[in-house]
């Protein structure tokens, strides 16, 4: 063998130890979860506007209702300035609140009242209580009902009011009872309100579950509800995953529905009340434009 020739010894590559593999895998998982968390936080601070066109021969001119639900003390900007600005840009005739602007667990936090005062300067606000307001009032001695009313906002607790918009008379009905208590505490009030006259009937109630058997046979021109949070987690091609009082894969957690003689909208709402974040479920402002046929 020539002196210039050298023998090359190839050393076997050292295999990566289990510990290093585990660290890399965990780092990838943490990075992935971090990116997902940032995306969820970003998405949950965006406001999505959902428009619905409702036809009725009971209206003279077009009427726009902007509806908010389930804020649960969430803030979109300081004092909800971003939310208020979005509502103002929509030029509503009525702002409808269908409950749970507060959190029962924070009965003395009335930050949403500031938002309501600002909204009431844009258009008359009509507020129907949800389960968090009712529970805070019953079990936590909350003054939220009195405080909202003191700001000149019409707040309903099984009450009704007739308003005139552009020559159209609208009976706004605020039904606050949980559907399980409807027959005992809410039915007499509701049937009286429905039969009072031939005006357009706008029902504000927190619970879409009313349309799983209780109210389907009534001639409700339009109802607006919330409570279901859009199913909280929304799965592609499937929809909402879970809603309180409906369970897994809820039937009524978002969108426009017609059932029997009733038309109703289920808002996905704006905030959350539990530990599970809203996933693939942007906060929603509902806009219902009512027009003659």
PDB file of C-alpha atoms in Angstrom:
ATOM      1  CA  UNK A   1       0.000   0.000   0.000  1.00  0.00           C
ATOM      2  CA  UNK A   2       1.364   3.400  -0.895  1.00  0.00           C
ATOM      3  CA  UNK A   3       2.428   5.653   1.923  1.00  0.00           C
ATOM      4  CA  UNK A   4      -0.009   8.344   0.716  1.00  0.00           C
ATOM      5  CA  UNK A   5      -2.910   6.030   1.055  1.00  0.00           C
ATOM      6  CA  UNK A   6      -4.773   6.228   4.346  1.00  0.00           C
ATOM      7  CA  UNK A   7      -7.352   3.987   5.798  1.00  0.00           C
ATOM      8  CA  UNK A   8     -10.601   5.857   6.670  1.00  0.00           C
ATOM      9  CA  UNK A   9     -12.330   4.543   9.674  1.00  0.00           C
ATOM     10  CA  UNK A  10     -16.095   5.277   9.667  1.00  0.00           C
ATOM     11  CA  UNK A  11     -17.441   5.639  13.148  1.00  0.00           C
ATOM     12  CA  UNK A  12     -21.080   4.655  13.717  1.00  0.00           C
ATOM     13  CA  UNK A  13     -23.379   7.606  14.380  1.00  0.00           C
ATOM     14  CA  UNK A  14     -24.496   7.930  17.934  1.00  0.00           C
ATOM     15  CA  UNK A  15     -28.201   7.486  18.378  1.00  0.00           C
ATOM     16  CA  UNK A  16     -30.132  10.288  20.049  1.00  0.00           C
ATOM     17  CA  UNK A  17     -30.966   9.323  23.570  1.00  0.00           C
ATOM     18  CA  UNK A  18     -34.552   8.915  24.745  1.00  0.00           C
ATOM     19  CA  UNK A  19     -34.233  11.913  27.039  1.00  0.00           C
ATOM     20  CA  UNK A  20     -33.289  14.273  24.214  1.00  0.00           C
ATOM     21  CA  UNK A  21     -36.102  12.939  22.017  1.00  0.00           C
ATOM     22  CA  UNK A  22     -38.575  13.502  24.808  1.00  0.00           C
ATOM     23  CA  UNK A  23     -37.363  17.079  25.338  1.00  0.00           C
ATOM     24  CA  UNK A  24     -37.720  17.863  21.618  1.00  0.00           C
ATOM     25  CA  UNK A  25     -41.198  16.335  21.476  1.00  0.00           C
ATOM     26  CA  UNK A  26     -42.309  18.293  24.539  1.00  0.00           C
ATOM     27  CA  UNK A  27     -40.827  21.494  23.100  1.00  0.00           C
ATOM     28  CA  UNK A  28     -42.777  20.992  19.865  1.00  0.00           C
ATOM     29  CA  UNK A  29     -45.989  20.319  21.807  1.00  0.00           C
ATOM     30  CA  UNK A  30     -45.493  23.405  23.991  1.00  0.00           C
ATOM     31  CA  UNK A  31     -44.792  25.563  20.922  1.00  0.00           C
ATOM     32  CA  UNK A  32     -47.879  24.188  19.158  1.00  0.00           C
ATOM     33  CA  UNK A  33     -50.090  24.810  22.185  1.00  0.00           C
ATOM     34  CA  UNK A  34     -48.655  28.302  22.532  1.00  0.00           C
ATOM     35  CA  UNK A  35     -49.469  29.157  18.927  1.00  0.00           C
ATOM     36  CA  UNK A  36     -52.966  27.699  19.332  1.00  0.00           C
ATOM     37  CA  UNK A  37     -53.515  29.720  22.511  1.00  0.00           C
ATOM     38  CA  UNK A  38     -52.469  32.932  20.801  1.00  0.00           C
ATOM     39  CA  UNK A  39     -54.791  32.185  17.893  1.00  0.00           C
ATOM     40  CA  UNK A  40     -57.699  31.517  20.277  1.00  0.00           C
ATOM     41  CA  UNK A  41     -57.054  34.727  22.222  1.00  0.00           C
ATOM     42  CA  UNK A  42     -56.863  36.723  18.976  1.00  0.00           C
ATOM     43  CA  UNK A  43     -60.021  35.149  17.590  1.00  0.00           C
ATOM     44  CA  UNK A  44     -61.963  35.716  20.796  1.00  0.00           C
ATOM     45  CA  UNK A  45     -61.213  39.425  20.636  1.00  0.00           C
ATOM     46  CA  UNK A  46     -62.641  39.789  17.127  1.00  0.00           C
ATOM     47  CA  UNK A  47     -66.273  40.767  16.625  1.00  0.00           C
ATOM     48  CA  UNK A  48     -68.195  38.988  13.895  1.00  0.00           C
ATOM     49  CA  UNK A  49     -71.369  40.564  12.541  1.00  0.00           C
ATOM     50  CA  UNK A  50     -74.131  38.168  11.493  1.00  0.00           C
ATOM     51  CA  UNK A  51     -76.958  39.603   9.393  1.00  0.00           C
ATOM     52  CA  UNK A  52     -80.442  38.130   9.091  1.00  0.00           C
ATOM     53  CA  UNK A  53     -83.299  39.277   6.845  1.00  0.00           C
ATOM     54  CA  UNK A  54     -86.773  38.756   8.298  1.00  0.00           C
ATOM     55  CA  UNK A  55     -89.935  39.373   6.260  1.00  0.00           C
ATOM     56  CA  UNK A  56     -93.241  40.438   7.788  1.00  0.00           C
ATOM     57  CA  UNK A  57     -96.438  42.062   6.556  1.00  0.00           C
ATOM     58  CA  UNK A  58     -96.801  43.759   9.962  1.00  0.00           C
ATOM     59  CA  UNK A  59     -94.079  46.345   9.343  1.00  0.00           C
ATOM     60  CA  UNK A  60     -94.268  49.531   7.284  1.00  0.00           C
ATOM     61  CA  UNK A  61     -90.609  50.523   6.923  1.00  0.00           C
ATOM     62  CA  UNK A  62     -87.408  48.595   7.416  1.00  0.00           C
ATOM     63  CA  UNK A  63     -86.464  48.080  11.066  1.00  0.00           C
ATOM     64  CA  UNK A  64     -83.011  47.124  12.285  1.00  0.00           C
ATOM     65  CA  UNK A  65     -82.462  45.302  15.568  1.00  0.00           C
ATOM     66  CA  UNK A  66     -78.940  44.786  16.886  1.00  0.00           C
ATOM     67  CA  UNK A  67     -78.822  42.041  19.488  1.00  0.00           C
ATOM     68  CA  UNK A  68     -76.149  41.198  22.051  1.00  0.00           C
ATOM     69  CA  UNK A  69     -75.962  38.186  24.331  1.00  0.00           C
ATOM     70  CA  UNK A  70     -73.756  36.518  26.919  1.00  0.00           C
ATOM     71  CA  UNK A  71     -71.078  39.175  27.324  1.00  0.00           C
ATOM     72  CA  UNK A  72     -70.206  37.749  30.758  1.00  0.00           C
ATOM     73  CA  UNK A  73     -68.174  40.852  31.672  1.00  0.00           C
ATOM     74  CA  UNK A  74     -65.815  40.444  28.712  1.00  0.00           C
ATOM     75  CA  UNK A  75     -64.468  43.738  27.406  1.00  0.00           C
ATOM     76  CA  UNK A  76     -63.675  44.632  23.807  1.00  0.00           C
ATOM     77  CA  UNK A  77     -61.460  47.625  24.460  1.00  0.00           C
ATOM     78  CA  UNK A  78     -61.664  49.943  27.466  1.00  0.00           C
ATOM     79  CA  UNK A  79     -65.257  50.148  28.666  1.00  0.00           C
ATOM     80  CA  UNK A  80     -66.158  48.048  25.617  1.00  0.00           C
ATOM     81  CA  UNK A  81     -65.459  50.975  23.307  1.00  0.00           C
ATOM     82  CA  UNK A  82     -64.859  48.628  20.357  1.00  0.00           C
ATOM     83  CA  UNK A  83     -68.204  46.879  20.873  1.00  0.00           C
ATOM     84  CA  UNK A  84     -70.045  50.183  21.275  1.00  0.00           C
ATOM     85  CA  UNK A  85     -68.427  51.570  18.119  1.00  0.00           C
ATOM     86  CA  UNK A  86     -69.459  48.497  16.107  1.00  0.00           C
ATOM     87  CA  UNK A  87     -73.061  48.852  17.275  1.00  0.00           C
ATOM     88  CA  UNK A  88     -73.074  52.573  16.481  1.00  0.00           C
ATOM     89  CA  UNK A  89     -71.821  51.923  12.946  1.00  0.00           C
ATOM     90  CA  UNK A  90     -74.757  49.543  12.400  1.00  0.00           C
ATOM     91  CA  UNK A  91     -77.330  52.336  13.050  1.00  0.00           C
ATOM     92  CA  UNK A  92     -79.891  50.217  14.920  1.00  0.00           C
ATOM     93  CA  UNK A  93     -83.456  51.231  15.709  1.00  0.00           C
ATOM     94  CA  UNK A  94     -83.383  48.967  18.773  1.00  0.00           C
ATOM     95  CA  UNK A  95     -80.584  47.361  20.760  1.00  0.00           C
ATOM     96  CA  UNK A  96     -81.795  44.077  22.229  1.00  0.00           C
ATOM     97  CA  UNK A  97     -79.938  42.414  25.101  1.00  0.00           C
ATOM     98  CA  UNK A  98     -80.914  38.808  25.755  1.00  0.00           C
ATOM     99  CA  UNK A  99     -79.180  38.202  29.056  1.00  0.00           C
ATOM    100  CA  UNK A 100     -76.008  37.193  30.848  1.00  0.00           C
ATOM    101  CA  UNK A 101     -74.067  40.400  30.440  1.00  0.00           C
ATOM    102  CA  UNK A 102     -72.755  39.757  33.968  1.00  0.00           C
ATOM    103  CA  UNK A 103     -71.270  36.799  35.843  1.00  0.00           C
ATOM    104  CA  UNK A 104     -73.054  35.286  38.813  1.00  0.00           C
ATOM    105  CA  UNK A 105     -69.637  34.607  40.397  1.00  0.00           C
ATOM    106  CA  UNK A 106     -68.903  38.370  40.379  1.00  0.00           C
ATOM    107  CA  UNK A 107     -72.222  39.832  41.547  1.00  0.00           C
ATOM    108  CA  UNK A 108     -70.752  43.245  42.434  1.00  0.00           C
ATOM    109  CA  UNK A 109     -69.029  43.766  39.083  1.00  0.00           C
ATOM    110  CA  UNK A 110     -71.240  46.014  36.986  1.00  0.00           C
ATOM    111  CA  UNK A 111     -68.723  46.959  34.313  1.00  0.00           C
ATOM    112  CA  UNK A 112     -71.246  46.076  31.623  1.00  0.00           C
ATOM    113  CA  UNK A 113     -73.544  48.849  32.890  1.00  0.00           C
ATOM    114  CA  UNK A 114     -71.093  51.413  31.458  1.00  0.00           C
ATOM    115  CA  UNK A 115     -71.455  49.779  28.050  1.00  0.00           C
ATOM    116  CA  UNK A 116     -75.238  49.770  28.353  1.00  0.00           C
ATOM    117  CA  UNK A 117     -75.303  53.513  29.089  1.00  0.00           C
ATOM    118  CA  UNK A 118     -73.288  54.168  25.932  1.00  0.00           C
ATOM    119  CA  UNK A 119     -75.466  51.850  23.855  1.00  0.00           C
ATOM    120  CA  UNK A 120     -78.606  53.544  25.134  1.00  0.00           C
ATOM    121  CA  UNK A 121     -77.328  56.811  23.650  1.00  0.00           C
ATOM    122  CA  UNK A 122     -77.202  55.133  20.217  1.00  0.00           C
ATOM    123  CA  UNK A 123     -80.680  53.559  20.280  1.00  0.00           C
ATOM    124  CA  UNK A 124     -83.170  52.459  22.944  1.00  0.00           C
ATOM    125  CA  UNK A 125     -81.867  49.400  24.795  1.00  0.00           C
ATOM    126  CA  UNK A 126     -84.269  46.621  25.795  1.00  0.00           C
ATOM    127  CA  UNK A 127     -82.735  44.132  28.196  1.00  0.00           C
ATOM    128  CA  UNK A 128     -84.145  40.710  29.063  1.00  0.00           C
ATOM    129  CA  UNK A 129     -82.610  38.995  32.091  1.00  0.00           C
ATOM    130  CA  UNK A 130     -80.651  35.749  31.746  1.00  0.00           C
ATOM    131  CA  UNK A 131     -79.842  33.035  34.246  1.00  0.00           C
ATOM    132  CA  UNK A 132     -76.683  34.764  35.528  1.00  0.00           C
ATOM    133  CA  UNK A 133     -78.597  37.962  36.384  1.00  0.00           C
ATOM    134  CA  UNK A 134     -81.459  36.022  37.970  1.00  0.00           C
ATOM    135  CA  UNK A 135     -79.135  33.807  40.032  1.00  0.00           C
ATOM    136  CA  UNK A 136     -77.053  36.804  41.144  1.00  0.00           C
ATOM    137  CA  UNK A 137     -80.231  38.574  42.254  1.00  0.00           C
ATOM    138  CA  UNK A 138     -81.699  35.536  44.034  1.00  0.00           C
ATOM    139  CA  UNK A 139     -78.610  34.108  45.685  1.00  0.00           C
ATOM    140  CA  UNK A 140     -76.002  36.908  45.830  1.00  0.00           C
ATOM    141  CA  UNK A 141     -78.197  39.940  46.677  1.00  0.00           C
ATOM    142  CA  UNK A 142     -77.132  41.630  43.440  1.00  0.00           C
ATOM    143  CA  UNK A 143     -78.620  45.030  42.614  1.00  0.00           C
ATOM    144  CA  UNK A 144     -77.982  44.651  38.890  1.00  0.00           C
ATOM    145  CA  UNK A 145     -81.665  44.963  37.977  1.00  0.00           C
ATOM    146  CA  UNK A 146     -82.038  48.243  39.892  1.00  0.00           C
ATOM    147  CA  UNK A 147     -78.721  49.623  38.653  1.00  0.00           C
ATOM    148  CA  UNK A 148     -79.547  48.982  34.993  1.00  0.00           C
ATOM    149  CA  UNK A 149     -83.044  50.390  35.384  1.00  0.00           C
ATOM    150  CA  UNK A 150     -81.639  53.494  37.091  1.00  0.00           C
ATOM    151  CA  UNK A 151     -79.728  54.296  33.886  1.00  0.00           C
ATOM    152  CA  UNK A 152     -82.974  54.640  31.954  1.00  0.00           C
ATOM    153  CA  UNK A 153     -82.639  51.263  30.271  1.00  0.00           C
ATOM    154  CA  UNK A 154     -85.779  49.191  29.852  1.00  0.00           C
ATOM    155  CA  UNK A 155     -85.088  45.915  31.619  1.00  0.00           C
ATOM    156  CA  UNK A 156     -87.622  43.095  31.429  1.00  0.00           C
ATOM    157  CA  UNK A 157     -88.559  40.575  34.071  1.00  0.00           C
ATOM    158  CA  UNK A 158     -91.633  38.995  32.482  1.00  0.00           C
ATOM    159  CA  UNK A 159     -92.747  42.359  31.131  1.00  0.00           C
ATOM    160  CA  UNK A 160     -93.807  43.819  27.807  1.00  0.00           C
ATOM    161  CA  UNK A 161     -93.692  47.215  26.151  1.00  0.00           C
ATOM    162  CA  UNK A 162     -95.104  48.551  22.894  1.00  0.00           C
ATOM    163  CA  UNK A 163     -92.868  50.844  20.839  1.00  0.00           C
ATOM    164  CA  UNK A 164     -93.500  52.635  17.552  1.00  0.00           C
ATOM    165  CA  UNK A 165     -90.742  52.659  14.934  1.00  0.00           C
ATOM    166  CA  UNK A 166     -91.358  54.371  11.622  1.00  0.00           C
ATOM    167  CA  UNK A 167     -95.094  53.821  11.821  1.00  0.00           C
ATOM    168  CA  UNK A 168     -94.819  50.182  12.918  1.00  0.00           C
ATOM    169  CA  UNK A 169     -96.061  49.134  16.358  1.00  0.00           C
ATOM    170  CA  UNK A 170     -93.902  46.458  17.966  1.00  0.00           C
ATOM    171  CA  UNK A 171     -94.733  44.583  21.133  1.00  0.00           C
ATOM    172  CA  UNK A 172     -91.435  43.745  22.833  1.00  0.00           C
ATOM    173  CA  UNK A 173     -91.949  40.808  25.174  1.00  0.00           C
ATOM    174  CA  UNK A 174     -89.306  39.941  27.750  1.00  0.00           C
ATOM    175  CA  UNK A 175     -89.729  36.354  28.965  1.00  0.00           C
ATOM    176  CA  UNK A 176     -87.247  35.614  31.737  1.00  0.00           C
ATOM    177  CA  UNK A 177     -88.424  32.290  33.137  1.00  0.00           C
ATOM    178  CA  UNK A 178     -86.353  29.166  32.594  1.00  0.00           C
ATOM    179  CA  UNK A 179     -88.341  26.874  30.250  1.00  0.00           C
ATOM    180  CA  UNK A 180     -88.731  24.290  33.030  1.00  0.00           C
ATOM    181  CA  UNK A 181     -90.649  26.912  35.042  1.00  0.00           C
ATOM    182  CA  UNK A 182     -92.653  28.327  32.144  1.00  0.00           C
ATOM    183  CA  UNK A 183     -95.932  26.527  32.792  1.00  0.00           C
ATOM    184  CA  UNK A 184     -96.035  27.620  36.429  1.00  0.00           C
ATOM    185  CA  UNK A 185     -94.619  31.154  36.294  1.00  0.00           C
ATOM    186  CA  UNK A 186     -94.420  32.432  32.720  1.00  0.00           C
ATOM    187  CA  UNK A 187     -97.228  30.990  30.626  1.00  0.00           C
ATOM    188  CA  UNK A 188    -100.047  33.283  31.783  1.00  0.00           C
ATOM    189  CA  UNK A 189     -97.932  36.399  31.242  1.00  0.00           C
ATOM    190  CA  UNK A 190     -96.719  35.238  27.838  1.00  0.00           C
ATOM    191  CA  UNK A 191    -100.117  34.243  26.463  1.00  0.00           C
ATOM    192  CA  UNK A 192    -101.630  37.541  27.612  1.00  0.00           C
ATOM    193  CA  UNK A 193     -98.824  39.472  25.895  1.00  0.00           C
ATOM    194  CA  UNK A 194     -99.200  37.461  22.692  1.00  0.00           C
ATOM    195  CA  UNK A 195    -102.966  37.975  22.478  1.00  0.00           C
ATOM    196  CA  UNK A 196    -103.033  41.671  23.376  1.00  0.00           C
ATOM    197  CA  UNK A 197    -103.212  42.964  19.760  1.00  0.00           C
ATOM    198  CA  UNK A 198    -102.072  42.309  16.187  1.00  0.00           C
ATOM    199  CA  UNK A 199     -98.768  44.180  16.457  1.00  0.00           C
ATOM    200  CA  UNK A 200     -95.439  42.694  15.425  1.00  0.00           C
ATOM    201  CA  UNK A 201     -94.328  40.460  18.298  1.00  0.00           C
ATOM    202  CA  UNK A 202     -90.635  40.624  19.187  1.00  0.00           C
ATOM    203  CA  UNK A 203     -89.781  38.114  21.895  1.00  0.00           C
ATOM    204  CA  UNK A 204     -86.590  38.533  23.884  1.00  0.00           C
ATOM    205  CA  UNK A 205     -85.700  35.495  25.949  1.00  0.00           C
ATOM    206  CA  UNK A 206     -82.382  34.097  27.048  1.00  0.00           C
ATOM    207  CA  UNK A 207     -83.232  30.459  26.373  1.00  0.00           C
ATOM    208  CA  UNK A 208     -83.366  28.856  22.893  1.00  0.00           C
ATOM    209  CA  UNK A 209     -84.608  25.697  24.645  1.00  0.00           C
ATOM    210  CA  UNK A 210     -88.063  27.280  24.603  1.00  0.00           C
ATOM    211  CA  UNK A 211     -88.184  26.173  20.968  1.00  0.00           C
ATOM    212  CA  UNK A 212     -87.646  22.537  21.837  1.00  0.00           C
ATOM    213  CA  UNK A 213     -91.335  22.154  22.572  1.00  0.00           C
ATOM    214  CA  UNK A 214     -92.707  25.046  24.658  1.00  0.00           C
ATOM    215  CA  UNK A 215     -93.226  27.921  22.200  1.00  0.00           C
ATOM    216  CA  UNK A 216     -93.179  26.326  18.757  1.00  0.00           C
ATOM    217  CA  UNK A 217     -96.945  26.574  18.262  1.00  0.00           C
ATOM    218  CA  UNK A 218     -97.221  30.298  18.993  1.00  0.00           C
ATOM    219  CA  UNK A 219     -97.254  32.945  16.240  1.00  0.00           C
ATOM    220  CA  UNK A 220     -94.032  34.706  17.223  1.00  0.00           C
ATOM    221  CA  UNK A 221     -92.933  37.098  14.480  1.00  0.00           C
ATOM    222  CA  UNK A 222     -89.349  37.043  15.741  1.00  0.00           C
ATOM    223  CA  UNK A 223     -87.633  35.790  18.881  1.00  0.00           C
ATOM    224  CA  UNK A 224     -84.001  36.452  19.776  1.00  0.00           C
ATOM    225  CA  UNK A 225     -82.203  34.182  22.244  1.00  0.00           C
ATOM    226  CA  UNK A 226     -78.697  33.399  23.509  1.00  0.00           C
ATOM    227  CA  UNK A 227     -77.462  31.133  26.334  1.00  0.00           C
ATOM    228  CA  UNK A 228     -75.921  28.356  24.198  1.00  0.00           C
ATOM    229  CA  UNK A 229     -72.662  30.235  23.394  1.00  0.00           C
ATOM    230  CA  UNK A 230     -72.678  28.775  19.891  1.00  0.00           C
ATOM    231  CA  UNK A 231     -71.800  25.395  21.368  1.00  0.00           C
ATOM    232  CA  UNK A 232     -68.652  26.934  22.960  1.00  0.00           C
ATOM    233  CA  UNK A 233     -66.340  24.792  20.808  1.00  0.00           C
ATOM    234  CA  UNK A 234     -67.332  24.660  17.144  1.00  0.00           C
ATOM    235  CA  UNK A 235     -66.207  21.736  15.033  1.00  0.00           C
ATOM    236  CA  UNK A 236     -65.750  22.098  11.254  1.00  0.00           C
ATOM    237  CA  UNK A 237     -68.736  20.731   9.254  1.00  0.00           C
ATOM    238  CA  UNK A 238     -70.483  19.757  12.524  1.00  0.00           C
ATOM    239  CA  UNK A 239     -71.129  22.912  14.536  1.00  0.00           C
ATOM    240  CA  UNK A 240     -71.403  23.409  18.274  1.00  0.00           C
ATOM    241  CA  UNK A 241     -69.991  20.788  20.599  1.00  0.00           C
ATOM    242  CA  UNK A 242     -71.820  21.431  23.865  1.00  0.00           C
ATOM    243  CA  UNK A 243     -74.417  23.804  25.294  1.00  0.00           C
ATOM    244  CA  UNK A 244     -75.841  24.114  28.768  1.00  0.00           C
ATOM    245  CA  UNK A 245     -79.352  22.630  28.979  1.00  0.00           C
ATOM    246  CA  UNK A 246     -78.913  20.875  25.611  1.00  0.00           C
ATOM    247  CA  UNK A 247     -75.809  18.746  26.108  1.00  0.00           C
ATOM    248  CA  UNK A 248     -73.535  17.430  23.367  1.00  0.00           C
ATOM    249  CA  UNK A 249     -74.081  18.543  19.767  1.00  0.00           C
ATOM    250  CA  UNK A 250     -76.915  20.969  20.619  1.00  0.00           C
ATOM    251  CA  UNK A 251     -79.656  21.438  18.083  1.00  0.00           C
ATOM    252  CA  UNK A 252     -80.241  25.119  18.831  1.00  0.00           C
ATOM    253  CA  UNK A 253     -76.967  26.919  19.497  1.00  0.00           C
ATOM    254  CA  UNK A 254     -76.745  29.438  16.640  1.00  0.00           C
ATOM    255  CA  UNK A 255     -78.411  30.786  13.541  1.00  0.00           C
ATOM    256  CA  UNK A 256     -81.870  31.505  12.174  1.00  0.00           C
ATOM    257  CA  UNK A 257     -84.683  28.988  12.551  1.00  0.00           C
ATOM    258  CA  UNK A 258     -88.311  28.611  11.565  1.00  0.00           C
ATOM    259  CA  UNK A 259     -90.413  26.097  13.451  1.00  0.00           C
ATOM    260  CA  UNK A 260     -94.173  25.934  13.275  1.00  0.00           C
ATOM    261  CA  UNK A 261     -95.409  29.510  13.162  1.00  0.00           C
ATOM    262  CA  UNK A 262     -92.365  30.972  14.898  1.00  0.00           C
ATOM    263  CA  UNK A 263     -89.161  32.549  13.639  1.00  0.00           C
ATOM    264  CA  UNK A 264     -86.201  32.817  15.984  1.00  0.00           C
ATOM    265  CA  UNK A 265     -82.503  33.613  16.078  1.00  0.00           C
ATOM    266  CA  UNK A 266     -79.976  32.051  18.449  1.00  0.00           C
ATOM    267  CA  UNK A 267     -76.998  34.313  19.072  1.00  0.00           C
ATOM    268  CA  UNK A 268     -73.578  32.730  19.638  1.00  0.00           C
ATOM    269  CA  UNK A 269     -72.949  35.467  22.175  1.00  0.00           C
ATOM    270  CA  UNK A 270     -69.837  37.430  23.059  1.00  0.00           C
ATOM    271  CA  UNK A 271     -68.086  35.898  26.058  1.00  0.00           C
ATOM    272  CA  UNK A 272     -67.778  32.798  28.193  1.00  0.00           C
ATOM    273  CA  UNK A 273     -68.740  31.836  31.735  1.00  0.00           C
ATOM    274  CA  UNK A 274     -66.677  28.669  32.412  1.00  0.00           C
ATOM    275  CA  UNK A 275     -63.066  27.539  32.087  1.00  0.00           C
ATOM    276  CA  UNK A 276     -63.414  26.216  28.531  1.00  0.00           C
ATOM    277  CA  UNK A 277     -62.498  28.911  25.995  1.00  0.00           C
ATOM    278  CA  UNK A 278     -64.464  29.679  22.866  1.00  0.00           C
ATOM    279  CA  UNK A 279     -62.740  27.726  20.091  1.00  0.00           C
ATOM    280  CA  UNK A 280     -63.431  28.351  16.390  1.00  0.00           C
ATOM    281  CA  UNK A 281     -66.274  30.498  17.676  1.00  0.00           C
ATOM    282  CA  UNK A 282     -65.837  34.242  17.213  1.00  0.00           C
ATOM    283  CA  UNK A 283     -67.895  36.575  19.419  1.00  0.00           C
ATOM    284  CA  UNK A 284     -71.031  37.550  17.524  1.00  0.00           C
ATOM    285  CA  UNK A 285     -73.191  40.615  17.047  1.00  0.00           C
ATOM    286  CA  UNK A 286     -76.610  39.738  15.607  1.00  0.00           C
ATOM    287  CA  UNK A 287     -78.302  42.128  13.183  1.00  0.00           C
ATOM    288  CA  UNK A 288     -81.920  41.428  12.311  1.00  0.00           C
ATOM    289  CA  UNK A 289     -83.342  43.546   9.479  1.00  0.00           C
ATOM    290  CA  UNK A 290     -87.121  43.328   9.388  1.00  0.00           C
ATOM    291  CA  UNK A 291     -88.833  44.408   6.193  1.00  0.00           C
ATOM    292  CA  UNK A 292     -92.216  44.212   4.515  1.00  0.00           C
ATOM    293  CA  UNK A 293     -92.715  41.366   2.015  1.00  0.00           C
TER     294      UNK A 293
END
